[in-house]
CSV table of C-alpha atoms in Angstrom, one decimal:
chain,number,residue,atom,x,y,z
A,292,MET,CA,-52.6,35.3,64.9
A,293,THR,CA,-51.3,31.9,66.2
A,294,LYS,CA,-48.7,29.8,64.6
A,295,THR,CA,-51.3,27.1,63.8
A,296,ASN,CA,-53.5,29.7,62.0
A,297,SER,CA,-50.5,31.0,60.0
A,298,PHE,CA,-49.6,27.5,59.0
A,299,LEU,CA,-53.1,26.7,57.9
A,300,ILE,CA,-53.4,29.9,55.9
A,301,SER,CA,-50.1,29.2,54.2
A,302,ILE,CA,-51.2,25.7,53.2
A,303,CYS,CA,-54.5,27.0,51.9
A,304,LEU,CA,-52.7,29.7,49.9
A,305,VAL,CA,-50.4,27.1,48.3
A,306,ALA,CA,-53.3,24.8,47.5
A,307,TYR,CA,-55.2,27.7,45.9
A,308,LEU,CA,-52.2,28.7,43.8
A,309,PHE,CA,-51.8,25.1,42.6
A,310,SER,CA,-55.5,24.7,41.8
A,311,ALA,CA,-55.7,28.1,40.1
A,312,ASN,CA,-52.7,27.2,37.9
A,313,SER,CA,-54.1,23.8,36.9
A,314,CYS,CA,-57.4,25.5,35.8
A,315,ASN,CA,-55.6,27.9,33.6
A,316,THR,CA,-56.7,27.3,30.1
A,317,SER,CA,-54.1,28.0,27.5
A,318,THR,CA,-55.0,29.3,24.1
A,319,ASP,CA,-51.8,27.8,22.6
A,320,LYS,CA,-52.8,25.2,20.1
A,321,SER,CA,-49.3,24.0,19.3
A,322,ILE,CA,-48.6,20.3,18.9
A,323,THR,CA,-46.2,18.6,21.3
A,324,ILE,CA,-43.9,16.0,19.7
A,325,ASN,CA,-43.2,13.0,21.8
A,326,GLU,CA,-39.4,12.9,22.1
A,327,ASP,CA,-39.5,9.3,23.3
A,328,THR,CA,-41.0,8.1,20.0
A,329,SER,CA,-38.4,9.8,17.8
A,330,THR,CA,-35.6,8.6,20.1
A,331,GLN,CA,-36.9,5.1,20.1
A,332,MET,CA,-36.9,5.1,16.3
A,333,LEU,CA,-33.3,6.2,16.2
A,334,THR,CA,-32.0,3.9,18.9
A,335,HIS,CA,-33.9,0.8,17.8
A,336,PRO,CA,-33.7,0.7,14.0
A,337,ASP,CA,-34.4,-2.5,12.0
A,338,MET,CA,-30.7,-3.5,11.7
A,339,THR,CA,-31.7,-6.5,9.6
A,340,LYS,CA,-33.0,-4.2,7.0
A,341,VAL,CA,-29.9,-2.0,7.3
A,342,LYS,CA,-27.6,-5.0,6.9
A,343,THR,CA,-29.5,-6.1,3.8
A,344,GLU,CA,-29.1,-2.6,2.3
A,345,ILE,CA,-25.4,-2.5,3.2
A,346,GLN,CA,-24.8,-6.0,1.7
A,347,ALA,CA,-26.5,-4.9,-1.5
A,348,ILE,CA,-24.1,-1.9,-1.7
A,349,ALA,CA,-21.1,-4.2,-0.9
A,350,THR,CA,-22.1,-6.5,-3.8
A,351,LYS,CA,-22.4,-3.6,-6.2
A,352,TRP,CA,-19.0,-2.4,-4.9
A,353,ALA,CA,-17.5,-5.9,-5.7
A,354,ASP,CA,-19.1,-5.9,-9.1
A,355,ALA,CA,-17.5,-2.5,-9.9
A,356,GLU,CA,-14.1,-3.7,-8.7
A,357,ASN,CA,-14.4,-6.9,-10.8
A,358,ALA,CA,-15.3,-4.7,-13.8
A,359,ARG,CA,-12.2,-2.6,-12.9
A,360,ASP,CA,-14.5,0.4,-13.0
A,361,VAL,CA,-12.5,2.8,-10.7
A,362,LYS,CA,-15.0,5.6,-11.1
A,363,ALA,CA,-17.9,3.4,-10.0
A,364,VAL,CA,-16.0,2.3,-6.9
A,365,LEU,CA,-15.2,5.9,-6.1
A,366,GLU,CA,-18.9,6.8,-6.1
A,367,PHE,CA,-19.3,4.6,-2.9
A,368,TYR,CA,-17.1,7.1,-1.0
A,369,ALA,CA,-18.1,10.4,0.5
A,370,ASP,CA,-16.2,13.5,-0.7
A,371,ASP,CA,-14.6,13.8,2.7
A,372,ALA,CA,-13.9,10.1,3.1
A,373,ILE,CA,-10.7,8.6,4.6
A,374,ARG,CA,-9.5,5.2,3.3
A,375,MET,CA,-7.1,3.1,5.4
A,376,PRO,CA,-5.6,0.4,3.2
A,377,ASN,CA,-3.4,-2.4,4.5
A,378,ASN,CA,0.3,-1.5,4.8
A,379,SER,CA,-0.2,2.0,3.4
A,380,PRO,CA,-0.7,5.5,4.8
A,381,MET,CA,-4.2,7.0,5.3
A,382,ILE,CA,-5.7,8.5,2.2
A,383,SER,CA,-8.0,11.5,2.5
A,384,GLY,CA,-10.5,12.8,0.0
A,385,LYS,CA,-11.9,11.4,-3.2
A,386,ASN,CA,-9.1,12.7,-5.5
A,387,ASN,CA,-6.5,10.8,-3.5
A,388,ILE,CA,-8.7,7.8,-3.1
A,389,LEU,CA,-9.1,7.7,-6.9
A,390,LYS,CA,-5.4,7.5,-7.4
A,391,SER,CA,-5.0,4.7,-4.8
A,392,LEU,CA,-7.9,2.7,-6.5
A,393,GLU,CA,-6.3,3.1,-9.9
A,394,ASP,CA,-3.0,1.8,-8.6
A,395,GLU,CA,-4.6,-1.2,-6.9
A,396,MET,CA,-6.7,-2.2,-9.8
A,397,ALA,CA,-3.8,-1.9,-12.2
A,398,THR,CA,-1.9,-4.5,-10.1
A,399,THR,CA,-4.8,-6.9,-9.6
A,400,ALA,CA,-4.3,-10.1,-11.6
A,401,LYS,CA,-6.3,-10.5,-14.8
A,402,GLY,CA,-9.5,-12.5,-14.3
A,403,ALA,CA,-9.3,-12.2,-10.5
A,404,MET,CA,-12.7,-11.7,-8.8
A,405,ILE,CA,-13.4,-10.3,-5.4
A,406,THR,CA,-16.4,-10.9,-3.1
A,407,ILE,CA,-17.3,-8.7,-0.2
A,408,GLU,CA,-19.4,-10.2,2.6
A,409,SER,CA,-20.9,-8.1,5.3
A,410,LEU,CA,-20.8,-10.1,8.6
A,411,GLY,CA,-22.6,-7.6,10.7
A,412,VAL,CA,-23.7,-4.0,11.2
A,413,PHE,CA,-24.4,-1.8,14.1
A,414,GLY,CA,-25.4,1.8,14.7
A,415,ASN,CA,-28.7,3.3,13.4
A,416,GLU,CA,-30.3,4.1,10.1
A,417,ILE,CA,-28.0,7.2,9.6
A,418,ASP,CA,-24.6,6.1,10.9
A,419,VAL,CA,-23.7,2.4,10.3
A,420,ILE,CA,-20.5,0.5,11.1
A,421,ASP,CA,-20.2,-2.5,8.8
A,422,TYR,CA,-17.6,-5.3,9.3
A,423,GLY,CA,-16.9,-8.2,7.0
A,424,LYS,CA,-14.5,-10.2,4.9
A,425,THR,CA,-13.2,-10.1,1.4
A,426,THR,CA,-12.0,-12.9,-0.8
A,427,LEU,CA,-10.1,-12.6,-4.0
A,428,LYS,CA,-10.0,-15.6,-6.3
A,429,ASP,CA,-7.9,-16.0,-9.5
A,430,SER,CA,-9.5,-16.9,-12.8
A,431,THR,CA,-9.5,-20.6,-11.9
A,432,GLY,CA,-11.3,-20.0,-8.6
A,433,LYS,CA,-8.3,-20.5,-6.4
A,434,VAL,CA,-8.3,-18.2,-3.4
A,435,ILE,CA,-5.3,-15.8,-3.6
A,436,TYR,CA,-6.3,-13.3,-0.9
A,437,THR,CA,-8.5,-13.0,2.1
A,438,GLY,CA,-9.0,-10.0,4.2
A,439,LYS,CA,-11.3,-8.1,6.5
A,440,TYR,CA,-12.8,-4.6,6.5
A,441,LEU,CA,-14.5,-2.1,8.7
A,442,THR,CA,-16.5,0.6,7.0
A,443,TYR,CA,-18.3,3.5,8.5
A,444,TRP,CA,-21.3,4.4,6.3
A,445,GLN,CA,-23.3,7.5,6.6
A,446,LYS,CA,-26.6,8.2,4.9
A,447,ARG,CA,-26.4,11.4,3.0
A,448,ASN,CA,-29.0,12.7,0.6
A,449,GLY,CA,-30.9,9.4,0.9
A,450,LYS,CA,-28.0,7.0,0.2
A,451,TYR,CA,-25.2,5.4,2.1
A,452,VAL,CA,-21.6,6.6,1.4
A,453,ALA,CA,-18.4,5.3,2.9
A,454,VAL,CA,-17.0,7.9,5.3
A,455,ARG,CA,-14.2,5.8,6.7
A,456,ASP,CA,-13.0,2.5,5.2
A,457,MET,CA,-10.3,0.3,6.7
A,458,ILE,CA,-9.0,-2.9,5.0
A,459,ASN,CA,-6.3,-5.3,6.0
A,460,ASP,CA,-5.0,-8.8,5.0
A,461,ASP,CA,-5.5,-12.0,6.8
A,462,ALA,CA,-2.4,-13.9,7.8
A,463,LYS,CA,-0.9,-15.8,4.9
A,464,GLN,CA,-1.7,-19.6,5.1
A,465,ASN,CA,1.1,-22.0,4.1
């Protein structure tokens, strides 16, 4: 057999194998999930909607602080949360966070009211980083404190909980 014939036979054999494989009818009736669709949903969430939801939580958080309801504030934290308050060591776990919140609220001036404003969020619908500012006013409405925060929220059991929370003061104005 010549080299040309061997080559042609090889090509015909490869072509036959490809065509035989493509005609193979599978009895498998399983459904294939399009990975691109689920990835797109996770990587392109409606962050405007997420920000609205996070701001609603921040407003409830401020309401709880203004009512000096330590236990209501504590409910915004995950059990394994870490809180990083200004000029203080890191605080891990809800029991320790409870103590720090009690201490803070005990020293907050009577009639003082806090507002929490989310300036932006990024992430996806499950893991969200929220950054914003806080303002504390005395009973006359005079600003006595401004600060900023960064909170890592995670959706667990259908609701967002603070997993990491960092707060620090703005520079004092003269």
